mmCIF file of C-alpha atoms in Angstrom:
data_model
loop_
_atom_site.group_PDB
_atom_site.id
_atom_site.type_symbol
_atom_site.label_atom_id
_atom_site.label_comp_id
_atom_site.label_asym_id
_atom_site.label_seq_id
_atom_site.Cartn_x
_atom_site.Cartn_y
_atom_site.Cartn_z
ATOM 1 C CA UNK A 239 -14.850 160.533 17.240
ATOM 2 C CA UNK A 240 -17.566 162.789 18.524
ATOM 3 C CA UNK A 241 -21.351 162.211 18.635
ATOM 4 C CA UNK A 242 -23.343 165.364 18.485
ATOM 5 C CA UNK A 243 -27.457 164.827 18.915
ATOM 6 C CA UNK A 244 -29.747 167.424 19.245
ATOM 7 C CA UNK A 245 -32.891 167.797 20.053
ATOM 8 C CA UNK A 246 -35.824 170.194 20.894
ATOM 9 C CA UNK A 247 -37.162 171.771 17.925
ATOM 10 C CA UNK A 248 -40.740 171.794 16.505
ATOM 11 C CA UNK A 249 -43.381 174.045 15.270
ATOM 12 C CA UNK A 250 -43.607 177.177 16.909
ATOM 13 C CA UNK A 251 -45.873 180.691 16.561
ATOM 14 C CA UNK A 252 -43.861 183.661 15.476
ATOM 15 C CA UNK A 253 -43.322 185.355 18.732
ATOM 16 C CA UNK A 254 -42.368 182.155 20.947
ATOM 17 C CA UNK A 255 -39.699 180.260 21.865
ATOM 18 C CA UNK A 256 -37.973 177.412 21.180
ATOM 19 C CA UNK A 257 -35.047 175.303 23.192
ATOM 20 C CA UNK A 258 -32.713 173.317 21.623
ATOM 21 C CA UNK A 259 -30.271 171.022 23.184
ATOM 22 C CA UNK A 260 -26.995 169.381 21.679
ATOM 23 C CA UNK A 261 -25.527 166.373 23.780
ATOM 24 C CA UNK A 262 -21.872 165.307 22.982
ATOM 25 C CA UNK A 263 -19.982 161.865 23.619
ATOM 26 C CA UNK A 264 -16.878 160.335 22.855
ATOM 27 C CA UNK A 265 -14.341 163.003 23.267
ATOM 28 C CA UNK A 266 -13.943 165.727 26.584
ATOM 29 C CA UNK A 267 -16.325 167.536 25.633
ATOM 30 C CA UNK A 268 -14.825 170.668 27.120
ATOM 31 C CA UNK A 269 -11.789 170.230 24.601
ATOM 32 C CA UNK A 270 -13.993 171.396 22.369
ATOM 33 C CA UNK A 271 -15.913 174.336 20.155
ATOM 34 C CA UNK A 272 -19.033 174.557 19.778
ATOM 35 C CA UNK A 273 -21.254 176.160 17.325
ATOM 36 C CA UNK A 274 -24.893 176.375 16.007
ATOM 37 C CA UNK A 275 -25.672 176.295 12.708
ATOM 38 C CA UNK A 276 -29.049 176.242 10.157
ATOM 39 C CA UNK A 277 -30.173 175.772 6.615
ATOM 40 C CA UNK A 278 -33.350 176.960 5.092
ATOM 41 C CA UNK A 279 -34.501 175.141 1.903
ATOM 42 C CA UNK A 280 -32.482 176.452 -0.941
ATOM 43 C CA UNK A 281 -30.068 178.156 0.681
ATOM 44 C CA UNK A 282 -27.015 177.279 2.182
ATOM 45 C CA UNK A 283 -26.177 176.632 6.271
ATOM 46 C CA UNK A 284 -25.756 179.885 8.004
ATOM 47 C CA UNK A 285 -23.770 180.577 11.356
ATOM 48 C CA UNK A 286 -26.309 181.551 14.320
ATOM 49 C CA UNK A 287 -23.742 180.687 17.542
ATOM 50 C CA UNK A 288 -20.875 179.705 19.067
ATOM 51 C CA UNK A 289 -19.287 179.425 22.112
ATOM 52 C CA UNK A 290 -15.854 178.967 23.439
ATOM 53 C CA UNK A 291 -14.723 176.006 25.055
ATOM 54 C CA UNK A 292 -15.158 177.327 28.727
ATOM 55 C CA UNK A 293 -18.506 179.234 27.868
ATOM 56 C CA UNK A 294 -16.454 182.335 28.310
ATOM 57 C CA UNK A 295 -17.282 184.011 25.195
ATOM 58 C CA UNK A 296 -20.327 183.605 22.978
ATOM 59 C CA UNK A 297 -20.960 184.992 19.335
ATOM 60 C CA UNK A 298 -24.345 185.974 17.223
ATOM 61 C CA UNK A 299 -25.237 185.904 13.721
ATOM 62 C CA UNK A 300 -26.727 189.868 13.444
ATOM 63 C CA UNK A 301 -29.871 187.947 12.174
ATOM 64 C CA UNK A 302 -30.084 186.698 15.931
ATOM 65 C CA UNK A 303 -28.583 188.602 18.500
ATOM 66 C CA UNK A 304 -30.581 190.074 21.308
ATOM 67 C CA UNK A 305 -33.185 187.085 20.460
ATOM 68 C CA UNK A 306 -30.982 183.850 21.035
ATOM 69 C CA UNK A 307 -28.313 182.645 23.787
ATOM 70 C CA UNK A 308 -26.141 180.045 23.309
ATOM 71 C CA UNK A 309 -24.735 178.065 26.886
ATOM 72 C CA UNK A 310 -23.105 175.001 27.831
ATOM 73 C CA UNK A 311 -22.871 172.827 30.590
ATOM 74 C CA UNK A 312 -19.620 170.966 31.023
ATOM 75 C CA UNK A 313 -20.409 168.916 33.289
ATOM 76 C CA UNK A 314 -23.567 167.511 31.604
ATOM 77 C CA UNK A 315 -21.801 167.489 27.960
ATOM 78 C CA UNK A 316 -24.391 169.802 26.610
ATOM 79 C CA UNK A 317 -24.705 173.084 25.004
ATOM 80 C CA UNK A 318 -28.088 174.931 24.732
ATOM 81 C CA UNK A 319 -29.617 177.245 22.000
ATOM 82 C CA UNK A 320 -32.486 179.550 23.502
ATOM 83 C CA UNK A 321 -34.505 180.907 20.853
ATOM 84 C CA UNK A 322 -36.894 183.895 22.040
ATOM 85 C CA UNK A 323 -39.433 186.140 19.489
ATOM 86 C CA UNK A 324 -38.823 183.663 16.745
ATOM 87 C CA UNK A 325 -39.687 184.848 13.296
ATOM 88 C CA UNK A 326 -40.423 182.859 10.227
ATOM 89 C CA UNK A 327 -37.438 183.804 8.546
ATOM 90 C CA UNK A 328 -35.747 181.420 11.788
ATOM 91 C CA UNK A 329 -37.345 177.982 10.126
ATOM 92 C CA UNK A 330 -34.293 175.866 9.244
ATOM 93 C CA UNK A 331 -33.074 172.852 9.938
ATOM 94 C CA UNK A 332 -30.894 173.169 13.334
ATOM 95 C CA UNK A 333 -27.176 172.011 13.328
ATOM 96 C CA UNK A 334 -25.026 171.302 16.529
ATOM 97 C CA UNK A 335 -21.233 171.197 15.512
ATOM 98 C CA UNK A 336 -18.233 170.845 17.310
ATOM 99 C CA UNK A 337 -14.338 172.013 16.918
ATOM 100 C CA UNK A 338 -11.477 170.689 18.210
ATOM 101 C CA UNK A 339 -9.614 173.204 20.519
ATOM 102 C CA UNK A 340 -9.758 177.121 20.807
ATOM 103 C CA UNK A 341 -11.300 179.128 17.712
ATOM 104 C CA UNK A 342 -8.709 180.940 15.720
ATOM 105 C CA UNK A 343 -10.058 184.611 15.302
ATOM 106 C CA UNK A 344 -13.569 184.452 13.585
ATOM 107 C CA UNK A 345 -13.152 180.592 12.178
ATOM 108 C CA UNK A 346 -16.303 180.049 14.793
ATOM 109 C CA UNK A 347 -18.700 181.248 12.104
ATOM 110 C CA UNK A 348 -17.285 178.816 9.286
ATOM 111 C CA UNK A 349 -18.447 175.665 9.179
ATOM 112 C CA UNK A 350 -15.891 174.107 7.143
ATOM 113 C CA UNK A 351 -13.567 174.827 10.609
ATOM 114 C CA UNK A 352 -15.873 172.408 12.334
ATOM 115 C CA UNK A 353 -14.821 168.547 12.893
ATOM 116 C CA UNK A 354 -18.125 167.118 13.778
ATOM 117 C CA UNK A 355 -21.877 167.486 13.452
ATOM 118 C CA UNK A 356 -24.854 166.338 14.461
ATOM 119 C CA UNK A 357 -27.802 165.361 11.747
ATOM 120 C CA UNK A 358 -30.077 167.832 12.702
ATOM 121 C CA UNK A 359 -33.310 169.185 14.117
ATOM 122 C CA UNK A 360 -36.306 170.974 11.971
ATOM 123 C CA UNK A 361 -37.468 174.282 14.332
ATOM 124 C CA UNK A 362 -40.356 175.592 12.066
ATOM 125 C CA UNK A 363 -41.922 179.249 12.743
ATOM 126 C CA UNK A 364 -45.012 179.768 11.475
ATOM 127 C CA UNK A 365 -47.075 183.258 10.819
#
């Protein structure tokens, strides 16, 4: 079993930033995938990141690219989302998720391909 907790969000001005962190335990955590996900209210969870199990390749949602990085630490069992100019549109409730092993193709950017999850953090972008 894997652990996933996240933290870091908040309420934030459109136009700042926001850093959230995902900290993994119970498995090597560079065995695995690792992804960010978010839901709005009434709609349903979204791909915004992933990132492969070295960190060697990264992948964007259009809705966020140029405005978010994803990174992970191996050593520290983390993996980081930096949000930059953060637009209403970004409030969601913030999901850290994990794979087992290499993505196949584009599988990063479907979260029924994910094994584990973490329960969430609320990053809320106000106009």
């Amino acid at each position: 079993q894997v652990q996933l907790v996240e933290s870091g969000g908040g309420l934030v001005q459109a136009g700042g930033s926001l850093r959230l962190s995902c900290v993994a335990s119970g498995r090597t955590f560079s065995n695995l995938s690792m992804g960010w996900f978010r839901q709005a209210p009434g709609k349903e969870r979204e791909f915004v990141a992933a990132i492969t199990l070295t960190g060697g390749m990264t992948y964007y949602a259009d809705s966020v690219k140029d405005r978010f990085t994803i990174s992970r630490d191996n050593t520290k069992n983390t993996v980081i989302l930096q949000m930059n100019s953060l637009k209403p549109e970004d409030t969601a409730v913030y999901y850290c998720a994990a794979k087992r092993g290499y993505y196949s193709g584009n599988y990063y950017k479907y979260a029924p391909r994910y094994d584990y999850w973490g329960q969430g953090t609320q990053v809320t972008v106000s106009s």
